Amino acid sequence: RVLRPGGSLLATYWVDVPFMEVSRTVLQAVTPAGAPPKQPGINPLALAASGLMEDGLARAGLALQATEQSAYPFLVEDVDMDMAFRMFTLPITKDLKDICAASDDGERVLVDARAAFEDFALSRGYLVKADAAGSRVTVSIGGNTFKLVHASSAA
C-alpha cells in the first residue's frame, strides 16, 4: 500500500536540467583514455523520460489527478569561480574523487576538470564574469524544467 485509502500524493521531478551538460562534459574530460565513458553518479533526470512517473504511479495503484510543468532559472550572483565549479559538479563529486584517487596525479585531474568546466560553462553563457580577473562570476541557467504530479488512491 502506498497511501491510505483516499490519500493524495504530490511529487515533483526534473524534466530538464541544463547544468547536467556541464557535469557530463567535465566527467568526460577527466575520464582516463580507453576507460568506458562514465555517466554522473547522481542523475536528477532519472524520472524525466516521458510517462515514466505516470506509469510508476499507475503500477502503484494510484490515479493521476493532475500534472503541471514549470520552469525557472538558476541565478546565483557574484560567487567565486571555485564555488561555481563546486555547484556545477555536485552530481559528479564522488566520480571526481574516485578518478583523482585512481590517478597518479590527482591534482592534475582537478586542474583539467576545472579547465573543462570553465571553458564549457563560459562558452554556453552559464557563467558571466563579474570582475576583470574572472574570479567572481554570476551563474545563470535557464530552462530548468520540473513537473508536479498529483495522484490519489481509491477511497
XYZ file of C-alpha atoms in Angstrom:
155
model
C 0.000 0.000 0.000
C 1.358 3.378 -0.983
C -1.244 5.693 0.552
C -4.161 5.353 2.889
C -7.476 4.937 1.016
C -8.448 8.277 -0.500
C -4.968 9.692 0.155
C -3.145 12.105 -2.133
C 0.413 12.188 -3.360
C 2.149 15.305 -4.611
C 5.549 14.824 -6.207
C 7.936 16.778 -8.367
C 10.692 15.604 -10.661
C 13.096 17.203 -13.101
C 12.311 17.101 -16.810
C 15.332 19.128 -17.948
C 18.335 20.448 -16.035
C 20.813 22.028 -18.476
C 23.678 22.165 -15.970
C 23.907 18.374 -16.244
C 25.598 19.007 -19.613
C 28.399 20.673 -17.699
C 28.765 17.727 -15.316
C 28.878 15.248 -18.213
C 31.422 17.365 -20.118
C 33.711 17.674 -17.081
C 33.441 13.961 -16.375
C 34.325 13.108 -19.987
C 37.309 15.474 -19.871
C 38.904 13.661 -16.933
C 37.934 10.060 -17.656
C 41.166 8.218 -18.492
C 41.758 7.377 -22.157
C 40.464 3.920 -23.002
C 38.182 3.784 -19.958
C 34.485 3.261 -20.632
C 32.531 6.520 -20.696
C 31.199 7.482 -17.275
C 27.813 8.918 -16.509
C 27.254 11.086 -13.428
C 26.622 9.009 -10.307
C 23.678 11.225 -9.389
C 21.047 11.657 -12.057
C 18.400 14.300 -11.314
C 16.804 13.365 -14.643
C 16.162 9.734 -13.650
C 12.393 10.214 -13.941
C 12.438 12.554 -16.958
C 11.518 10.004 -19.636
C 8.028 10.705 -20.919
C 5.432 8.687 -18.998
C 7.891 7.058 -16.585
C 6.480 8.698 -13.441
C 2.899 8.288 -14.580
C 3.445 4.583 -15.323
C 5.005 4.091 -11.895
C 2.041 5.764 -10.238
C -0.381 3.555 -12.168
C 1.582 0.390 -11.205
C 1.301 1.508 -7.577
C -2.480 1.664 -7.989
C -2.703 5.448 -7.942
C -4.909 7.541 -10.219
C -3.298 10.566 -11.820
C -5.338 13.660 -10.965
C -3.274 16.477 -12.462
C 0.152 17.400 -13.773
C 1.786 20.762 -14.235
C 5.097 21.544 -15.873
C 7.014 24.671 -14.971
C 10.478 26.148 -15.446
C 12.667 28.606 -13.637
C 16.233 29.809 -13.967
C 19.089 29.099 -11.599
C 20.555 32.503 -10.865
C 23.340 32.995 -8.342
C 25.053 36.350 -8.494
C 28.610 37.236 -7.609
C 30.115 33.934 -6.475
C 33.757 32.944 -6.686
C 34.754 30.620 -9.518
C 35.573 27.802 -7.091
C 32.042 27.881 -5.659
C 30.589 27.908 -9.180
C 32.727 24.853 -10.047
C 31.514 23.014 -6.940
C 27.870 23.905 -7.713
C 28.043 22.637 -11.290
C 29.957 19.478 -10.439
C 27.920 18.465 -7.395
C 26.359 15.488 -9.233
C 29.845 14.154 -10.079
C 31.730 14.945 -6.857
C 32.128 11.257 -5.977
C 33.174 10.412 -9.535
C 35.838 13.144 -9.493
C 37.165 11.912 -6.155
C 37.328 8.338 -7.491
C 39.176 9.418 -10.651
C 41.618 11.507 -8.584
C 42.260 8.573 -6.219
C 42.930 6.214 -9.137
C 45.233 8.681 -10.880
C 48.966 9.108 -10.429
C 48.313 12.858 -10.446
C 45.015 13.664 -8.747
C 45.838 17.371 -8.659
C 46.185 17.382 -12.473
C 42.766 15.718 -12.739
C 41.234 18.595 -10.769
C 43.053 21.213 -12.864
C 41.761 19.547 -16.044
C 38.240 19.287 -14.588
C 38.246 22.961 -13.667
C 39.505 23.975 -17.137
C 36.827 21.869 -18.858
C 34.194 23.383 -16.573
C 35.245 26.979 -17.230
C 35.567 26.509 -21.000
C 32.201 24.813 -21.381
C 30.195 26.922 -18.921
C 31.579 30.210 -20.255
C 31.010 29.160 -23.885
C 27.366 28.301 -23.118
C 26.765 31.563 -21.259
C 26.075 29.751 -17.978
C 28.752 31.902 -16.341
C 29.237 35.635 -16.719
C 32.415 37.113 -15.314
C 31.598 39.641 -12.607
C 35.104 41.112 -12.332
C 38.029 41.787 -14.664
C 40.097 38.926 -13.239
C 37.266 36.431 -13.774
C 37.499 35.182 -10.199
C 33.881 36.201 -9.459
C 31.013 35.125 -11.680
C 27.267 35.164 -11.996
C 25.717 31.752 -12.643
C 22.653 31.935 -14.877
C 20.991 28.864 -16.362
C 17.505 28.971 -17.819
C 15.370 26.059 -18.943
C 15.388 24.129 -15.685
C 12.076 22.358 -16.025
C 10.226 20.289 -13.462
C 6.883 18.551 -13.372
C 4.442 18.450 -10.463
C 2.111 15.470 -10.304
C -0.930 14.912 -8.137
C -2.174 11.342 -7.780
C -4.578 9.690 -5.392
C -5.540 6.246 -4.161
C -9.018 4.810 -4.372
C -11.292 5.652 -1.464
